[in-house]
Amino acid sequence: MSRIVYVNGEYLPEEEARISIFDRGFLMADGVYEVTSVLDGKLIDFEGHAIRLERSLDELDMAPPMSRDELLTIHRELVSRNGIEEGLVYLQVTRGAPGDRDFVFPDPDETPATVVLFTQSKPGLAHGPAAGKGIRVISIEDQRWGRRDIKTVQLLYPSMGKMMAKKAGADDAWMVEDGFVTEGTSNNAYIVKGNTIVTRALSNEILHGITRAAVLRFASEAQMVVEERNFSIEEAQSADEAFITSATTFVMPVVEIDGAPVGTGTPGPVSARLREIYLDESLKAAI
Ligand code: PMP
């Protein structure tokens, strides 16, 4: 059965979905995106993603193409039409297709945004073997642009980072700027020291993770101490535990950094507990 996707007001089999070659998302990476995970056929933290989408659009002088309720309806419709139990909904909004290539933004009254959504089924997302094993990361220089708080589709450097990790026999890369970890290629980065969780503070230098916000809230509620500050690769290598968060990995232990084991070199109890709390609480609130 072919997947049903959403393009500019229509639900279509993926083979029939079309966008213009003049689309600014294609020509200039002039677009933003969101990824919302699906567990038990329900959306996790939909509102957080919808709010961040509106913020990303606003930062780029784009108007929201539709209301939050309309977006929710499309998300639910795609989950239902594609029978997604575990997986994700990908959403992309670009500045549309003005019909020519021009650096100047087109008049939004003449060029409507392009809105595309599709699902990816990922059975075992929540309870697959990955979280029990943890991941290994390498460090790379952060060579992205300066507005990483906007969730744009400029994903070439993160993609290159994943390839550098793969070549080095690792699973992912943590990016480093001025001696401190910014974030993972597609996730936020944390270390654990005793009862304290350390992660970089919010700024233009990192994406404001929706999973990050939830996990820090749950950590505080569970009487853990949260320190939002910079940390280095060396500090991470000597921490008790390390982990990443994102909408599709939830809380994922990091067991090795640049070849050095973190703590015991196996997933630790704090990461495991936070993952469990995050999955439990998010499922309860899923819509
Ligand atoms: N940082 C970056 C660079 C990311 O790409 C992502 C995931 N898209 C995250 C952090 C995590 O954000 P979220 O928890 O909202 O998925």
XYZ file of C-alpha atoms and ligand atoms in Angstrom:
303
model
C 0.000 0.000 0.000
C 1.479 3.314 -0.965
C 1.876 5.974 1.682
C -0.564 8.863 1.761
C 1.117 12.251 2.087
C -0.187 15.797 2.386
C 0.802 18.526 -0.075
C -0.788 21.976 -0.134
C -4.302 21.001 0.845
C -4.431 17.539 -0.731
C -3.986 13.999 0.554
C -2.246 11.987 -2.177
C -0.369 8.727 -2.718
C 3.326 9.635 -2.415
C 3.960 8.898 -6.129
C 1.468 11.586 -7.107
C 2.735 14.313 -4.786
C 4.465 17.170 -6.616
C 6.127 20.469 -5.765
C 7.655 23.034 -8.127
C 11.360 23.018 -9.086
C 11.220 26.738 -8.182
C 10.280 25.981 -4.600
C 12.560 28.015 -2.313
C 12.894 25.045 0.013
C 14.560 23.149 -2.853
C 16.602 26.047 -4.269
C 17.595 27.895 -1.082
C 16.785 25.741 1.949
C 14.274 28.521 2.680
C 12.012 26.479 4.889
C 11.452 25.074 8.336
C 10.347 21.714 9.646
C 9.116 19.773 12.641
C 9.164 16.107 13.547
C 6.518 14.836 15.955
C 6.731 11.283 17.203
C 3.817 8.872 17.303
C 3.388 6.254 20.032
C 0.311 4.052 20.370
C -1.099 5.891 17.351
C -1.001 9.216 19.234
C 1.044 12.388 18.834
C 3.698 13.137 21.455
C 4.037 16.786 22.500
C 2.155 18.110 19.459
C 1.597 21.514 21.005
C 5.291 22.039 21.734
C 6.155 21.321 18.108
C 3.349 23.563 16.820
C 4.531 26.455 19.023
C 8.154 26.034 17.900
C 7.024 25.907 14.254
C 5.253 29.247 14.671
C 8.379 30.711 16.253
C 10.679 29.416 13.478
C 8.336 30.861 10.843
C 8.110 34.195 12.638
C 11.929 34.456 12.858
C 12.021 34.092 9.060
C 9.152 36.564 8.432
C 6.770 33.851 7.314
C 3.150 33.720 8.445
C 1.756 30.450 9.808
C 0.117 28.746 6.809
C -2.771 27.473 8.941
C -4.086 27.304 12.488
C -2.777 24.877 15.115
C -6.088 23.008 14.987
C -5.851 22.561 11.232
C -2.299 21.280 11.601
C -3.421 18.838 14.261
C -6.189 17.561 12.002
C -3.709 16.882 9.180
C -1.280 15.128 11.551
C -4.069 12.893 12.867
C -5.448 12.216 9.415
C -2.048 11.054 8.144
C -1.453 8.874 11.216
C -4.841 7.281 10.690
C -4.699 6.885 6.873
C -1.246 5.287 7.090
C -2.041 3.146 10.127
C 0.926 4.488 12.117
C 1.225 2.969 15.593
C 4.858 3.933 16.225
C 6.766 6.368 14.085
C 6.732 10.019 13.229
C 5.030 12.799 11.309
C 7.368 15.074 9.336
C 6.142 18.584 8.500
C 7.860 21.094 6.239
C 6.836 24.654 5.401
C 8.769 26.599 2.766
C 8.468 30.103 1.394
C 6.803 28.644 -1.685
C 7.553 28.743 -5.385
C 7.665 32.241 -6.916
C 8.172 30.847 -10.432
C 11.760 32.094 -10.817
C 14.943 32.008 -8.770
C 15.541 35.235 -6.872
C 17.320 35.941 -3.567
C 14.686 38.507 -2.611
C 11.751 37.057 -0.666
C 8.592 36.890 -2.798
C 5.453 38.808 -1.791
C 3.575 36.344 0.454
C 0.248 37.505 -1.016
C 1.381 36.264 -4.414
C 3.437 33.251 -3.366
C 1.772 30.994 -0.810
C 3.892 28.786 1.439
C 4.433 25.175 0.443
C 3.200 22.788 3.134
C 4.206 19.131 3.023
C 3.602 16.418 5.614
C 4.364 12.719 5.551
C 4.613 9.848 8.013
C 7.368 7.325 8.672
C 6.481 4.076 10.394
C 9.076 2.971 12.982
C 7.948 -0.101 14.872
C 9.941 -0.576 18.083
C 10.705 3.153 18.422
C 9.974 3.209 22.152
C 11.081 -0.233 23.254
C 13.600 -1.381 20.636
C 17.098 -2.601 21.603
C 18.930 0.719 20.948
C 18.297 2.299 24.371
C 19.635 -0.800 26.143
C 22.925 -0.564 24.259
C 23.415 3.189 24.083
C 25.227 5.019 21.309
C 28.829 5.998 20.624
C 29.601 9.549 19.525
C 32.592 11.398 18.108
C 33.242 15.122 18.482
C 33.402 17.403 15.453
C 33.726 21.138 15.008
C 30.373 22.936 14.827
C 30.390 24.556 11.400
C 26.694 25.425 11.123
C 25.242 28.910 10.719
C 24.524 31.157 13.719
C 20.729 30.747 13.988
C 20.490 27.155 15.124
C 17.451 28.060 17.215
C 15.428 28.232 13.988
C 14.547 24.737 12.808
C 15.464 25.208 9.146
C 15.871 22.503 6.528
C 19.573 23.402 6.114
C 20.690 19.979 7.278
C 23.785 19.478 5.144
C 26.345 19.918 7.921
C 24.443 17.689 10.399
C 24.183 15.144 7.607
C 27.949 15.381 6.986
C 28.464 14.985 10.738
C 26.494 11.724 10.745
C 28.688 10.506 7.859
C 31.881 11.456 9.747
C 30.551 9.438 12.694
C 29.721 6.491 10.469
C 33.200 6.549 8.902
C 34.718 6.559 12.398
C 32.601 3.524 13.351
C 30.402 5.590 15.711
C 26.673 6.323 15.766
C 26.548 10.109 15.902
C 28.551 13.280 16.441
C 28.529 15.974 19.112
C 29.452 19.381 17.785
C 31.963 21.574 19.595
C 32.375 25.346 19.410
C 35.021 27.346 21.334
C 35.841 24.249 23.366
C 32.282 23.456 24.458
C 29.660 21.018 23.185
C 26.766 22.747 21.438
C 24.539 19.735 20.646
C 24.317 16.505 18.673
C 23.744 16.542 14.904
C 20.010 16.028 15.483
C 19.615 16.043 19.257
C 20.462 17.901 22.460
C 23.424 16.709 24.559
C 23.676 16.098 28.331
C 26.032 14.762 30.953
C 25.201 13.387 34.395
C 27.340 13.871 37.511
C 25.861 12.263 40.593
C 22.328 13.626 40.921
C 23.036 16.572 38.587
C 22.152 16.832 34.910
C 24.194 19.295 32.878
C 23.148 20.636 29.470
C 23.974 23.768 27.502
C 21.693 26.741 28.175
C 19.253 27.899 25.479
C 20.562 30.499 23.002
C 20.803 30.994 19.229
C 23.585 28.403 19.256
C 21.336 25.369 19.751
C 17.891 24.161 18.800
C 15.437 24.531 21.653
C 14.483 20.881 21.847
C 10.901 20.057 22.708
C 12.098 16.816 24.299
C 14.757 18.815 26.197
C 12.102 21.043 27.790
C 10.039 18.031 28.899
C 13.009 16.012 30.173
C 14.395 18.929 32.233
C 10.945 19.449 33.751
C 10.626 15.747 34.647
C 14.184 15.702 36.030
C 13.414 18.608 38.381
C 10.159 16.964 39.444
C 12.143 13.792 40.235
C 14.404 15.852 42.586
C 17.363 15.839 40.217
C 19.447 19.005 39.953
C 19.508 20.656 36.513
C 22.481 22.850 35.584
C 22.161 24.723 32.292
C 25.771 25.531 31.431
C 28.513 24.746 28.940
C 30.535 21.549 29.205
C 33.543 20.256 27.276
C 34.233 16.873 25.693
C 36.801 16.212 28.452
C 34.214 16.882 31.162
C 31.743 14.612 29.348
C 34.288 11.806 29.085
C 34.799 11.878 32.844
C 31.078 12.207 33.713
C 29.070 9.385 35.286
C 26.688 9.226 32.320
C 25.852 11.034 29.114
C 22.746 11.039 26.941
C 20.931 12.762 24.109
C 17.304 13.750 23.641
C 15.141 14.270 20.555
C 11.574 13.640 19.475
C 12.466 10.296 17.904
C 15.177 8.997 20.270
C 13.474 10.292 23.469
C 16.295 9.831 26.016
C 19.178 7.802 24.553
C 22.289 6.910 26.572
C 25.718 7.812 25.176
C 28.250 5.205 26.272
C 31.389 6.343 24.458
C 32.817 9.720 23.363
C 35.788 9.838 20.972
C 36.646 6.246 21.883
C 36.622 6.817 25.671
C 33.938 5.046 27.735
C 31.568 7.279 29.713
C 31.224 5.964 33.284
C 31.050 2.182 33.086
C 30.730 2.294 29.282
C 27.174 0.990 29.542
C 23.829 2.841 29.841
C 23.490 4.290 33.328
C 20.584 4.412 35.796
C 19.818 8.137 35.486
C 19.402 8.002 31.690
C 17.310 4.835 32.004
C 15.072 6.425 34.630
C 14.621 9.639 32.649
C 13.745 7.655 29.530
C 11.141 5.696 31.458
C 9.613 8.825 33.031
C 9.630 10.645 29.675
C 7.906 7.768 27.850
C 5.324 7.271 30.637
C 4.459 10.943 31.036
C 4.444 11.739 27.316
C 2.195 8.816 26.550
C -0.241 9.942 29.236
C -0.382 13.396 27.614
C -0.366 12.156 23.980
C -3.246 13.280 21.757
N 19.073 19.741 18.145
C 19.052 19.557 16.809
C 20.149 20.150 15.982
C 18.022 18.819 16.216
O 17.991 18.639 14.891
C 17.016 18.240 17.040
C 15.900 17.406 16.470
N 15.345 17.900 15.342
C 17.087 18.456 18.422
C 18.131 19.212 18.936
C 16.055 17.884 19.359
O 14.850 18.590 19.278
P 13.453 17.877 19.625
O 13.588 17.342 21.009
O 12.477 18.963 19.528
O 13.280 16.796 18.609
